[in-house]
JSON list of N, CA and C in Angstrom, two decimals:
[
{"chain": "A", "resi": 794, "resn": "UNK", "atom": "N", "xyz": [-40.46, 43.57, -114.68]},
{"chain": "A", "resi": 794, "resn": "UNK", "atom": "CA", "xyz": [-40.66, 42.92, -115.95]},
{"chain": "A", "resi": 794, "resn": "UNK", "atom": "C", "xyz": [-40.68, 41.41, -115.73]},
{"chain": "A", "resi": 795, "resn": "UNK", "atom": "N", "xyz": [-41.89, 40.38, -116.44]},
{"chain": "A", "resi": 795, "resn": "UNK", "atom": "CA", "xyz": [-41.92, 39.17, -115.86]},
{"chain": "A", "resi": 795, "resn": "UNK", "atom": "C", "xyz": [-40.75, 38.34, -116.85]},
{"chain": "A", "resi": 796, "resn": "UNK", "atom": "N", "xyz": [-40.39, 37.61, -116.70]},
{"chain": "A", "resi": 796, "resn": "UNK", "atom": "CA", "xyz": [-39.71, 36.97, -117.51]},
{"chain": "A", "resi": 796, "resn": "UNK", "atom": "C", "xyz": [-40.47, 36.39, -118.81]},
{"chain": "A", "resi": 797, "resn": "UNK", "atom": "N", "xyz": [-39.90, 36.54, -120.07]},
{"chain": "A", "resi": 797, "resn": "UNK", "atom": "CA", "xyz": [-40.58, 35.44, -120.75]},
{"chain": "A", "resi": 797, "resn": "UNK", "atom": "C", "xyz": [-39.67, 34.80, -121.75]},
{"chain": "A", "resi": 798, "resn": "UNK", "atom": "N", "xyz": [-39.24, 33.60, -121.57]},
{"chain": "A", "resi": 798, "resn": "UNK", "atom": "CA", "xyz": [-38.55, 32.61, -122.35]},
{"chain": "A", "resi": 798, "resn": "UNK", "atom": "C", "xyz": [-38.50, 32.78, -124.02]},
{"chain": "A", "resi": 799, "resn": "UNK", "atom": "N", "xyz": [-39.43, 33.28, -124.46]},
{"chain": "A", "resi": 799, "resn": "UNK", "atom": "CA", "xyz": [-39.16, 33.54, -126.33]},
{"chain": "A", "resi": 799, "resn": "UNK", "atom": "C", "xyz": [-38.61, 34.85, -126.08]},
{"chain": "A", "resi": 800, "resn": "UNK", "atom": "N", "xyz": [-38.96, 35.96, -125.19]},
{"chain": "A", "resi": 800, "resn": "UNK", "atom": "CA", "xyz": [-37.98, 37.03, -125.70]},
{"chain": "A", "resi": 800, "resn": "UNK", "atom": "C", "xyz": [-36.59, 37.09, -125.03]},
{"chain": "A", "resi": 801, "resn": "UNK", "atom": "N", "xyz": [-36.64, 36.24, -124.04]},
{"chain": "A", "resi": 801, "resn": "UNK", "atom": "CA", "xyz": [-34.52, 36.80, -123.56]},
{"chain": "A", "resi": 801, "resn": "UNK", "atom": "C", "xyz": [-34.53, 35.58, -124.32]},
{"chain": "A", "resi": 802, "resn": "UNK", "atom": "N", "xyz": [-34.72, 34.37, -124.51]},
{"chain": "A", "resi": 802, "resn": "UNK", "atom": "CA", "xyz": [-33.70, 33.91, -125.13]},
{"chain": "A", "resi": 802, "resn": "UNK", "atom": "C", "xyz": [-32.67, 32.94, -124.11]},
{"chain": "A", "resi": 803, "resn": "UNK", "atom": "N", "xyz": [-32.98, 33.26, -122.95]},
{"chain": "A", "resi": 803, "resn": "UNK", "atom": "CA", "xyz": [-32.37, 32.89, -122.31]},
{"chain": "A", "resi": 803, "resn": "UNK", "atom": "C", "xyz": [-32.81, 31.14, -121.34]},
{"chain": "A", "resi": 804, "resn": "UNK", "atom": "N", "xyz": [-31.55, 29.99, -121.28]},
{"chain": "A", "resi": 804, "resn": "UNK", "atom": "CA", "xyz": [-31.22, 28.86, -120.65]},
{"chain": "A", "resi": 804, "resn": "UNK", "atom": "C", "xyz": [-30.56, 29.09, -119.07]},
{"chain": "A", "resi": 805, "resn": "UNK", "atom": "N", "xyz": [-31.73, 28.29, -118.11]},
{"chain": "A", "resi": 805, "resn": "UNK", "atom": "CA", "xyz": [-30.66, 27.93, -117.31]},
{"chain": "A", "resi": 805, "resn": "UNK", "atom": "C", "xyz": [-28.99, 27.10, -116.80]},
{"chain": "A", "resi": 806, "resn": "UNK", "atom": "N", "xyz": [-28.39, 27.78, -116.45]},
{"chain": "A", "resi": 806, "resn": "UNK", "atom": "CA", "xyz": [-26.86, 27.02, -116.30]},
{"chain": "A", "resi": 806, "resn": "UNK", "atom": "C", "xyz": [-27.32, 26.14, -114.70]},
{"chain": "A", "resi": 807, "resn": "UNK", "atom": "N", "xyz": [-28.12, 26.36, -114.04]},
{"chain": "A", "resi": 807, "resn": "UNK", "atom": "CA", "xyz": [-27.90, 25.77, -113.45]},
{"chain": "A", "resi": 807, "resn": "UNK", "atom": "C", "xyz": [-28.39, 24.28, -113.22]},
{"chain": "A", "resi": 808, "resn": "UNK", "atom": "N", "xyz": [-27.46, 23.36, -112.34]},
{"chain": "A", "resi": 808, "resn": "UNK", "atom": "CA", "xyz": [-27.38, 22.08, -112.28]},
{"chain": "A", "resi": 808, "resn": "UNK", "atom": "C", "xyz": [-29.15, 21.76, -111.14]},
{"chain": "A", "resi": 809, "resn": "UNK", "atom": "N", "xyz": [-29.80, 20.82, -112.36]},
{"chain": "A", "resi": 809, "resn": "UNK", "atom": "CA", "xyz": [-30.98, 20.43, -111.62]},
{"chain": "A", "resi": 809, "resn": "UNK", "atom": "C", "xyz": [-31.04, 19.53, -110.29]},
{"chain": "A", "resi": 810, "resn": "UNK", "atom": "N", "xyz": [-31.92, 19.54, -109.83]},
{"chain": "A", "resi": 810, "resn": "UNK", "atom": "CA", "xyz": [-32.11, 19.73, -108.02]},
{"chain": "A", "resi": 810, "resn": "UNK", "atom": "C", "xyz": [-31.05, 20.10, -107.12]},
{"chain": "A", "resi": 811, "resn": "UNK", "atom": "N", "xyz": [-29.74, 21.03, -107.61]},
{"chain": "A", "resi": 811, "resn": "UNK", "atom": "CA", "xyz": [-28.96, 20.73, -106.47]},
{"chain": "A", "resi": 811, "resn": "UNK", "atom": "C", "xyz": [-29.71, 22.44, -106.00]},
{"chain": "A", "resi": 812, "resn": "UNK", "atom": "N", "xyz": [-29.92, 22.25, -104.61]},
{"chain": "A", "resi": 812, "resn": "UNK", "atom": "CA", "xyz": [-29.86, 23.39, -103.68]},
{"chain": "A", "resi": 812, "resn": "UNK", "atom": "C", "xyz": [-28.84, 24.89, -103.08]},
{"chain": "A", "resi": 813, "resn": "UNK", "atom": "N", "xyz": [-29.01, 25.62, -104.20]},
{"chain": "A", "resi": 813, "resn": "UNK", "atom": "CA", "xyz": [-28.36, 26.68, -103.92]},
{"chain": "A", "resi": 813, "resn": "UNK", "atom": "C", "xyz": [-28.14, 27.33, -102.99]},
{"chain": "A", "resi": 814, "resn": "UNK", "atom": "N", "xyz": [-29.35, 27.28, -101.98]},
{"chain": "A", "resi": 814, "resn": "UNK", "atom": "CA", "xyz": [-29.02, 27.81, -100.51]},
{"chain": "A", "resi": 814, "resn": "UNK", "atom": "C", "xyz": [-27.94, 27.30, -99.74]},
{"chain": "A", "resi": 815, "resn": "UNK", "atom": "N", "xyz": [-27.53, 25.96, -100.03]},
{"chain": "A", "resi": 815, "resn": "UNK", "atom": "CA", "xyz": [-26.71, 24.82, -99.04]},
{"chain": "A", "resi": 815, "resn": "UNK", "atom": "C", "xyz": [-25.30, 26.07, -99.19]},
{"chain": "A", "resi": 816, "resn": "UNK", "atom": "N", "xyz": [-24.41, 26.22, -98.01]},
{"chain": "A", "resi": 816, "resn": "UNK", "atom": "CA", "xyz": [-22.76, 26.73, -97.90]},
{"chain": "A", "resi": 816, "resn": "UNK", "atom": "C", "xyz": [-22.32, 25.88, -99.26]},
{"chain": "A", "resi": 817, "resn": "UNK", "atom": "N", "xyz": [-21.39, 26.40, -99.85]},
{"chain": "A", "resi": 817, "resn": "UNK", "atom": "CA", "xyz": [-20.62, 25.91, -100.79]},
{"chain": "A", "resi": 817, "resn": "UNK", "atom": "C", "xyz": [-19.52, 26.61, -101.47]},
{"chain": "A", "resi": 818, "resn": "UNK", "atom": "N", "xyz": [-18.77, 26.60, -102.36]},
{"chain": "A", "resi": 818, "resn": "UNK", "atom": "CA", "xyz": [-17.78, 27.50, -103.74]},
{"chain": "A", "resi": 818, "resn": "UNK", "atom": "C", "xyz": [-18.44, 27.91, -104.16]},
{"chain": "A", "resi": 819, "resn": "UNK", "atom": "N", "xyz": [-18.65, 29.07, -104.64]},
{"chain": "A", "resi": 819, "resn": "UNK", "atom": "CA", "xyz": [-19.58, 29.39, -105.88]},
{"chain": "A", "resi": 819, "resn": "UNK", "atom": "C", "xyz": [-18.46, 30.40, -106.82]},
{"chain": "A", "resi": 820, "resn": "UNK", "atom": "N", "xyz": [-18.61, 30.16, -107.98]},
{"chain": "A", "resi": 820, "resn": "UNK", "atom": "CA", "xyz": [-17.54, 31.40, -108.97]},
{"chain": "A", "resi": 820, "resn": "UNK", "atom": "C", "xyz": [-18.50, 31.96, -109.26]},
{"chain": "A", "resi": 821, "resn": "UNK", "atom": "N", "xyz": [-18.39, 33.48, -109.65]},
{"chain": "A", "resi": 821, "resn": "UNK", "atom": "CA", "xyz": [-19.19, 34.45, -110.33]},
{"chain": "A", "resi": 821, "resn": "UNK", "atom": "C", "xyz": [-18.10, 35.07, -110.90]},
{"chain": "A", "resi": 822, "resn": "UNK", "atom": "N", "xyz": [-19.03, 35.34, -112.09]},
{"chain": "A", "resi": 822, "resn": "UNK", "atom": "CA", "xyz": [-18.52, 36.69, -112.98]},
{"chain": "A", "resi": 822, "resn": "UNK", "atom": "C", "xyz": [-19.85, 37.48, -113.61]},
{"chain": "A", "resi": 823, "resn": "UNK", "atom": "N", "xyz": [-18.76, 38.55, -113.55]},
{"chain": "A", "resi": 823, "resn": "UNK", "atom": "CA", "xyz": [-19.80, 39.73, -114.36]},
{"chain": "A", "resi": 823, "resn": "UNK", "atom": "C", "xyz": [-19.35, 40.33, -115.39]},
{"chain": "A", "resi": 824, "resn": "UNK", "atom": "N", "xyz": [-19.92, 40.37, -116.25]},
{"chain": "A", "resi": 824, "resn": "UNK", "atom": "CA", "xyz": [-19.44, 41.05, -117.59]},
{"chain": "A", "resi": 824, "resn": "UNK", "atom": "C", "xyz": [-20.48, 42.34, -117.20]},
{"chain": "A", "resi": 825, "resn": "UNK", "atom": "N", "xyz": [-20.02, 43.38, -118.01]},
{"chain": "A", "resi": 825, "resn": "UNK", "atom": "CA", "xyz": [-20.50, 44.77, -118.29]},
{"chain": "A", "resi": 825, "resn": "UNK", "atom": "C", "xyz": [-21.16, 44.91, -119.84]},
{"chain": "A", "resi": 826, "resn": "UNK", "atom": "N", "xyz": [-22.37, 45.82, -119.83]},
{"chain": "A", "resi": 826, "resn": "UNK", "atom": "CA", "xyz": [-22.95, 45.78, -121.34]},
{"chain": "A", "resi": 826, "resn": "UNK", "atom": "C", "xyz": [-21.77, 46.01, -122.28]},
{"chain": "A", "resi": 827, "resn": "UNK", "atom": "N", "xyz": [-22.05, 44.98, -123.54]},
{"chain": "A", "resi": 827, "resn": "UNK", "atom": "CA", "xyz": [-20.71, 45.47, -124.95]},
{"chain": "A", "resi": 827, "resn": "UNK", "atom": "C", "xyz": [-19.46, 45.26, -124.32]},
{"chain": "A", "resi": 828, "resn": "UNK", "atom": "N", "xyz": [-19.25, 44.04, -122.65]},
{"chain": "A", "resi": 828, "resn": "UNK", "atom": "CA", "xyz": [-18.36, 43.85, -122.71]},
{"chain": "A", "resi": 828, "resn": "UNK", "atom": "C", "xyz": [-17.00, 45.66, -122.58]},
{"chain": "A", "resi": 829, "resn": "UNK", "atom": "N", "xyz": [-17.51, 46.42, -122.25]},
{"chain": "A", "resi": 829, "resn": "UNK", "atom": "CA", "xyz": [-16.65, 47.46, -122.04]},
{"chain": "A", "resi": 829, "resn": "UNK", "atom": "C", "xyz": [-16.01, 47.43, -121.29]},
{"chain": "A", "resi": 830, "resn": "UNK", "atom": "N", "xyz": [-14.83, 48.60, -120.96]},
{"chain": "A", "resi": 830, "resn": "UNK", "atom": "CA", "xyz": [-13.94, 48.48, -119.88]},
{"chain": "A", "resi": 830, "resn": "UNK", "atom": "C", "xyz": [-14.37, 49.71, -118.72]},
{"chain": "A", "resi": 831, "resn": "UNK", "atom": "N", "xyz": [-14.74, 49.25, -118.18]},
{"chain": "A", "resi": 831, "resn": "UNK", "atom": "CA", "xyz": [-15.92, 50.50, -117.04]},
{"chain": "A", "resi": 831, "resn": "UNK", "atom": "C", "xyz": [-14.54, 50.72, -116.08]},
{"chain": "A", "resi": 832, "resn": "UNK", "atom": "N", "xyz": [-13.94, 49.54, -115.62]},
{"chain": "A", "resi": 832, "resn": "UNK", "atom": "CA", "xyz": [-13.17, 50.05, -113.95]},
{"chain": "A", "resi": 832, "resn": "UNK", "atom": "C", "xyz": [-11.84, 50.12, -113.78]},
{"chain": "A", "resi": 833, "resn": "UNK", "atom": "N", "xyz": [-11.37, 50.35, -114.94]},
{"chain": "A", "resi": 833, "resn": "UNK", "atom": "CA", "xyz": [-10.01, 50.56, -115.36]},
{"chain": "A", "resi": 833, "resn": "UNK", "atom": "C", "xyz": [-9.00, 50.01, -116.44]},
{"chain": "A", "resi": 834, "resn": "UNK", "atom": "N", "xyz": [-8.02, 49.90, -116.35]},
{"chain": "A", "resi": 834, "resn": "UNK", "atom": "CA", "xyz": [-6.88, 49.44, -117.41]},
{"chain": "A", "resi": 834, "resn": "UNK", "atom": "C", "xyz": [-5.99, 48.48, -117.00]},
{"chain": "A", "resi": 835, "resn": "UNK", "atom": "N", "xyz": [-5.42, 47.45, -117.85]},
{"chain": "A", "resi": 835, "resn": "UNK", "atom": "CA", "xyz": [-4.65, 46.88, -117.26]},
{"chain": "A", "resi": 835, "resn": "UNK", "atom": "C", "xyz": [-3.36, 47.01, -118.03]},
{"chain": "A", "resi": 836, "resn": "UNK", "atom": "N", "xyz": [-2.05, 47.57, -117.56]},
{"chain": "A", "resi": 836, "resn": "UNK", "atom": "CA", "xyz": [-0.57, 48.25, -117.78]},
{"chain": "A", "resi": 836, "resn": "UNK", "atom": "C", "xyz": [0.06, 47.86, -116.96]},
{"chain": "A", "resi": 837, "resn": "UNK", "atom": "N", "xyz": [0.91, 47.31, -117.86]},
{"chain": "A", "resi": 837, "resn": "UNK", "atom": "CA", "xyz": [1.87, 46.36, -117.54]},
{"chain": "A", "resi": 837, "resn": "UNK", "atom": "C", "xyz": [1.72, 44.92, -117.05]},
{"chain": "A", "resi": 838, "resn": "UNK", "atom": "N", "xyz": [0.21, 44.27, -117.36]},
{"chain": "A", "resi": 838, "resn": "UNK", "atom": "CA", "xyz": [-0.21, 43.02, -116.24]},
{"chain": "A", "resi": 838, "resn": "UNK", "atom": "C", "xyz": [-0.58, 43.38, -115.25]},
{"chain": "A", "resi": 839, "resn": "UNK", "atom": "N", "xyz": [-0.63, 44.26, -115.00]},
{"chain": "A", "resi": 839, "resn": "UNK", "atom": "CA", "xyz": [-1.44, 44.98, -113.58]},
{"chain": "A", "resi": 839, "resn": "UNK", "atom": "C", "xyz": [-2.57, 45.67, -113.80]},
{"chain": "A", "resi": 840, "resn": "UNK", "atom": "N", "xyz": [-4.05, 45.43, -112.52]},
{"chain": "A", "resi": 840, "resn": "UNK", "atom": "CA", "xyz": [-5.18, 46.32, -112.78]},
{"chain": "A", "resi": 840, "resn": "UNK", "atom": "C", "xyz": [-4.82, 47.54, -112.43]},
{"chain": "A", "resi": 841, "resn": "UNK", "atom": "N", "xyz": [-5.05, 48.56, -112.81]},
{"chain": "A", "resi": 841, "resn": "UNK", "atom": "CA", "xyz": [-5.09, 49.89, -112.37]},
{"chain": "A", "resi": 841, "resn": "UNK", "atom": "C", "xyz": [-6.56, 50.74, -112.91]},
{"chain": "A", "resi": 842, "resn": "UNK", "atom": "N", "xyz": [-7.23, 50.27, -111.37]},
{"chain": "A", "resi": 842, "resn": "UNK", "atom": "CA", "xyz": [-8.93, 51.04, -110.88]},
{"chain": "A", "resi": 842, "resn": "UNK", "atom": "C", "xyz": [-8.88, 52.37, -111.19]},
{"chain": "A", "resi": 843, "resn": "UNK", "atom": "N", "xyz": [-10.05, 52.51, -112.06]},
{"chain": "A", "resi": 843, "resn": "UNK", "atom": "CA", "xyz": [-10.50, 53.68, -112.02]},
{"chain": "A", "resi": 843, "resn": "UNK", "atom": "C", "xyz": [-11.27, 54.36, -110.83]},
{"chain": "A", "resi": 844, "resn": "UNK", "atom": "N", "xyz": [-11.98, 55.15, -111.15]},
{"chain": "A", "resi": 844, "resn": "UNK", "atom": "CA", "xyz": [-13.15, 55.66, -110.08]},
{"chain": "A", "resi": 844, "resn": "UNK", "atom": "C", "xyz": [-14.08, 54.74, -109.53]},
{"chain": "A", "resi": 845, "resn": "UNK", "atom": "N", "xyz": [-14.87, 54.10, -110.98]},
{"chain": "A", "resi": 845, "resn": "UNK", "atom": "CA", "xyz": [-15.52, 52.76, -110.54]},
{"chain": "A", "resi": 845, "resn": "UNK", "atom": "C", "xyz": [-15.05, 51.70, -110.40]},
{"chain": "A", "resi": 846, "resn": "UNK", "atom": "N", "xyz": [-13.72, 51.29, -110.54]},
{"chain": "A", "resi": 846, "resn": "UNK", "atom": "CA", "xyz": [-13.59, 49.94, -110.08]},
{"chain": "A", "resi": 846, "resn": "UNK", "atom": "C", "xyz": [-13.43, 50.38, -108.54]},
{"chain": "A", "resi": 847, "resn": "UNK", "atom": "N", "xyz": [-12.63, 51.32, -108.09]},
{"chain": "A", "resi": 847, "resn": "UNK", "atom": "CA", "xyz": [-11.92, 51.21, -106.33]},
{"chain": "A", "resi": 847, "resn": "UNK", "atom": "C", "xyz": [-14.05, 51.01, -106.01]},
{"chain": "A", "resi": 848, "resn": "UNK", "atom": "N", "xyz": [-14.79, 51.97, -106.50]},
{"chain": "A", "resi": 848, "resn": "UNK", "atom": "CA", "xyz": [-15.92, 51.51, -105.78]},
{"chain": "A", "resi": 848, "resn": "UNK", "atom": "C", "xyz": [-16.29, 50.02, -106.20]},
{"chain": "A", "resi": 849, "resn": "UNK", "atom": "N", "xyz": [-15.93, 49.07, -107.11]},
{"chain": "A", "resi": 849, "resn": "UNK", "atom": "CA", "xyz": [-16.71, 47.70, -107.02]},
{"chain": "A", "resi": 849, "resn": "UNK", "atom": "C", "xyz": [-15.86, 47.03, -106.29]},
{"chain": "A", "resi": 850, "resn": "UNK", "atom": "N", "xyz": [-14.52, 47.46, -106.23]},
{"chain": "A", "resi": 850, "resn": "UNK", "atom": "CA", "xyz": [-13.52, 46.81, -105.44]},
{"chain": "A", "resi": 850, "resn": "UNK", "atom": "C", "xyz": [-14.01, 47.42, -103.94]},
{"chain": "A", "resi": 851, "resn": "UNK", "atom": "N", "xyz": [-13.93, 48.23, -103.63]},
{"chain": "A", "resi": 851, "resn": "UNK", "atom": "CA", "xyz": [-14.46, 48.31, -101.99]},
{"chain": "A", "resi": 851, "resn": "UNK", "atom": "C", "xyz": [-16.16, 47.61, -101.40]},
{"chain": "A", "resi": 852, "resn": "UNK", "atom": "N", "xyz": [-16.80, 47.66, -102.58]},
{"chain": "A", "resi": 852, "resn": "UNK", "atom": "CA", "xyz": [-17.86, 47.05, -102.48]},
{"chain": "A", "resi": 852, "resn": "UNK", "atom": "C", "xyz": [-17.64, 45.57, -102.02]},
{"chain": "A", "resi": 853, "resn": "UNK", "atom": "N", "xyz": [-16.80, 44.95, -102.98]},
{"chain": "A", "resi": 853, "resn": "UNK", "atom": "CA", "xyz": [-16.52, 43.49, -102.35]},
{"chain": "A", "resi": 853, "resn": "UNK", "atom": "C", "xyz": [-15.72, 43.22, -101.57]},
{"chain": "A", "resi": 854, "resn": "UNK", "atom": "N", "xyz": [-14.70, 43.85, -101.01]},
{"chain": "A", "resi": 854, "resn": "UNK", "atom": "CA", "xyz": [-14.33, 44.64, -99.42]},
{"chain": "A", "resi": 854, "resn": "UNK", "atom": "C", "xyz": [-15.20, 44.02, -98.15]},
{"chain": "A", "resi": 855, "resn": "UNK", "atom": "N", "xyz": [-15.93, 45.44, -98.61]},
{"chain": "A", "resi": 855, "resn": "UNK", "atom": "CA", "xyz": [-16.82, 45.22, -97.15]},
{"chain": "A", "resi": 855, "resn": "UNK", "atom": "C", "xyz": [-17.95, 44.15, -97.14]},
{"chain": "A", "resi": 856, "resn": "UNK", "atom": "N", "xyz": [-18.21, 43.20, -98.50]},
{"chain": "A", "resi": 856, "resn": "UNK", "atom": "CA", "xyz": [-19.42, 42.47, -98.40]},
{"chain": "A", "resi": 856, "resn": "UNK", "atom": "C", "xyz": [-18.93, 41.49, -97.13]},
{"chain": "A", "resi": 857, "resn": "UNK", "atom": "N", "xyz": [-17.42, 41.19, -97.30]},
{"chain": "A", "resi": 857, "resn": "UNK", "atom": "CA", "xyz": [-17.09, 39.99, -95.86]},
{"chain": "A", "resi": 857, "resn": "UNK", "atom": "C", "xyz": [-17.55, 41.09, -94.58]},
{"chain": "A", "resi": 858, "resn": "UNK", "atom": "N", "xyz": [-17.29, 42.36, -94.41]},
{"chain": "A", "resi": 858, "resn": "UNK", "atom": "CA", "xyz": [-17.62, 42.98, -92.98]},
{"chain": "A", "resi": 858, "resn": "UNK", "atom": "C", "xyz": [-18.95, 43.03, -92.79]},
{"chain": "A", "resi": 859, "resn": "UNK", "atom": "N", "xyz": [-19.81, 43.05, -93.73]},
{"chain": "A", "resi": 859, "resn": "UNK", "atom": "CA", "xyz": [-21.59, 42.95, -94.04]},
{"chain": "A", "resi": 859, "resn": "UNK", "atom": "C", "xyz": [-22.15, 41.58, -93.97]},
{"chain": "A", "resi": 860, "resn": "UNK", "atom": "N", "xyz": [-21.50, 41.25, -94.41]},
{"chain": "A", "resi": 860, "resn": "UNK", "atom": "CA", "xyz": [-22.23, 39.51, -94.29]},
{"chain": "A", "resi": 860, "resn": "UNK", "atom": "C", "xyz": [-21.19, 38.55, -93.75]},
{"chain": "A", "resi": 861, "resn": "UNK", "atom": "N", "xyz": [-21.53, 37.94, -92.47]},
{"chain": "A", "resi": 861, "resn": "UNK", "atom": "CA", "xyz": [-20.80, 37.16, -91.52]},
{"chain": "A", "resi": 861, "resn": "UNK", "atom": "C", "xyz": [-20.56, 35.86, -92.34]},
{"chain": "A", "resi": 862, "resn": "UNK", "atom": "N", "xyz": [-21.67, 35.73, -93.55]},
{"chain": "A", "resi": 862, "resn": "UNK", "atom": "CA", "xyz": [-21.82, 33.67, -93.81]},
{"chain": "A", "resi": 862, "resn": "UNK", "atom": "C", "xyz": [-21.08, 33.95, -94.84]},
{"chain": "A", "resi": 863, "resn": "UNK", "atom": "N", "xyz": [-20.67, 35.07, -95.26]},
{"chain": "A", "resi": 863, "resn": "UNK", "atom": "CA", "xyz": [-19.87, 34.74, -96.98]},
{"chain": "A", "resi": 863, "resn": "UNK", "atom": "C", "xyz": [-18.15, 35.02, -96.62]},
{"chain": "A", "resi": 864, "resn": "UNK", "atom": "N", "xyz": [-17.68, 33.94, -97.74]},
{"chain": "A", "resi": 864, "resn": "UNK", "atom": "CA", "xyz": [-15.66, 34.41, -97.16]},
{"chain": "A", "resi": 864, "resn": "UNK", "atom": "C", "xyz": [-15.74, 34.43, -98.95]},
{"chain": "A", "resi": 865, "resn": "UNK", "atom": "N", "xyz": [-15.30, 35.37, -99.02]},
{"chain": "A", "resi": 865, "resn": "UNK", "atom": "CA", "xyz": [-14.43, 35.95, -100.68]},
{"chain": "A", "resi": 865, "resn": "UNK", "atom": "C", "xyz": [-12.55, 35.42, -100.49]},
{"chain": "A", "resi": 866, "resn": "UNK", "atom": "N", "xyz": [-12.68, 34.39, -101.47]},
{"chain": "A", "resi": 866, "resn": "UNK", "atom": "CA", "xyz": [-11.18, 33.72, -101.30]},
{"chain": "A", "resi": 866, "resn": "UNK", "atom": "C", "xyz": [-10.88, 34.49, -102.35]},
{"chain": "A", "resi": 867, "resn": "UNK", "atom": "N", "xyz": [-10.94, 34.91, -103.56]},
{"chain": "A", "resi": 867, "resn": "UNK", "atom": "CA", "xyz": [-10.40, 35.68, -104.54]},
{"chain": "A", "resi": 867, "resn": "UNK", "atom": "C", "xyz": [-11.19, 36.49, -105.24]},
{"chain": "A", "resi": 868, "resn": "UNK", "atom": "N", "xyz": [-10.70, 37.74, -105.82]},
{"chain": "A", "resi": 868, "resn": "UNK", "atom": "CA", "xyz": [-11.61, 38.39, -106.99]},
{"chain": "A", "resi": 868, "resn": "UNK", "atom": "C", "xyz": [-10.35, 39.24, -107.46]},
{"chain": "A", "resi": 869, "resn": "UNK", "atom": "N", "xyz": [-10.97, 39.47, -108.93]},
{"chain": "A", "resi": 869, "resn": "UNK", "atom": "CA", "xyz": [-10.08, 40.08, -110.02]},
{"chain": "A", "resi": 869, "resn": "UNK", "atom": "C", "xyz": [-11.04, 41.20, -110.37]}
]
């Protein structure tokens, strides 16, 4: 699907000319459609993974054993 600006609706966030390829910090987040709770619960202040979170959580696991150039300092 090509993009087209009147129907998403959608602005870039990102900062003009800087080069995304360059090493750097980067934060990401992901929200889920309607904002739902797909990968578990949190009881007592603690996550507790469902089925799909241990898989998005092992997913970002092994992305450091898969990709040599990326270091994951934190994820929630």
């Amino acid at each position: 699907m090509r993009y087209d600006s009147f129907k998403h609706h959608r602005r870039s966030i990102r900062l003009k000319g800087y080069d995304y390829s360059l090493p750097g910090a980067y934060y990401v987040t992901i929200c889920t459609k309607n904002r739902e709770y797909l990968f578990g619960d949190v009881i007592d202040g603690k996550m507790i993974l469902n089925e799909f979170g241990e898989i998005a959580c092992d997913g970002m696991v092994q992305t450091v054993n898969i990709r040599s150039d990326i270091k994951i300092d934190e994820f929630v």
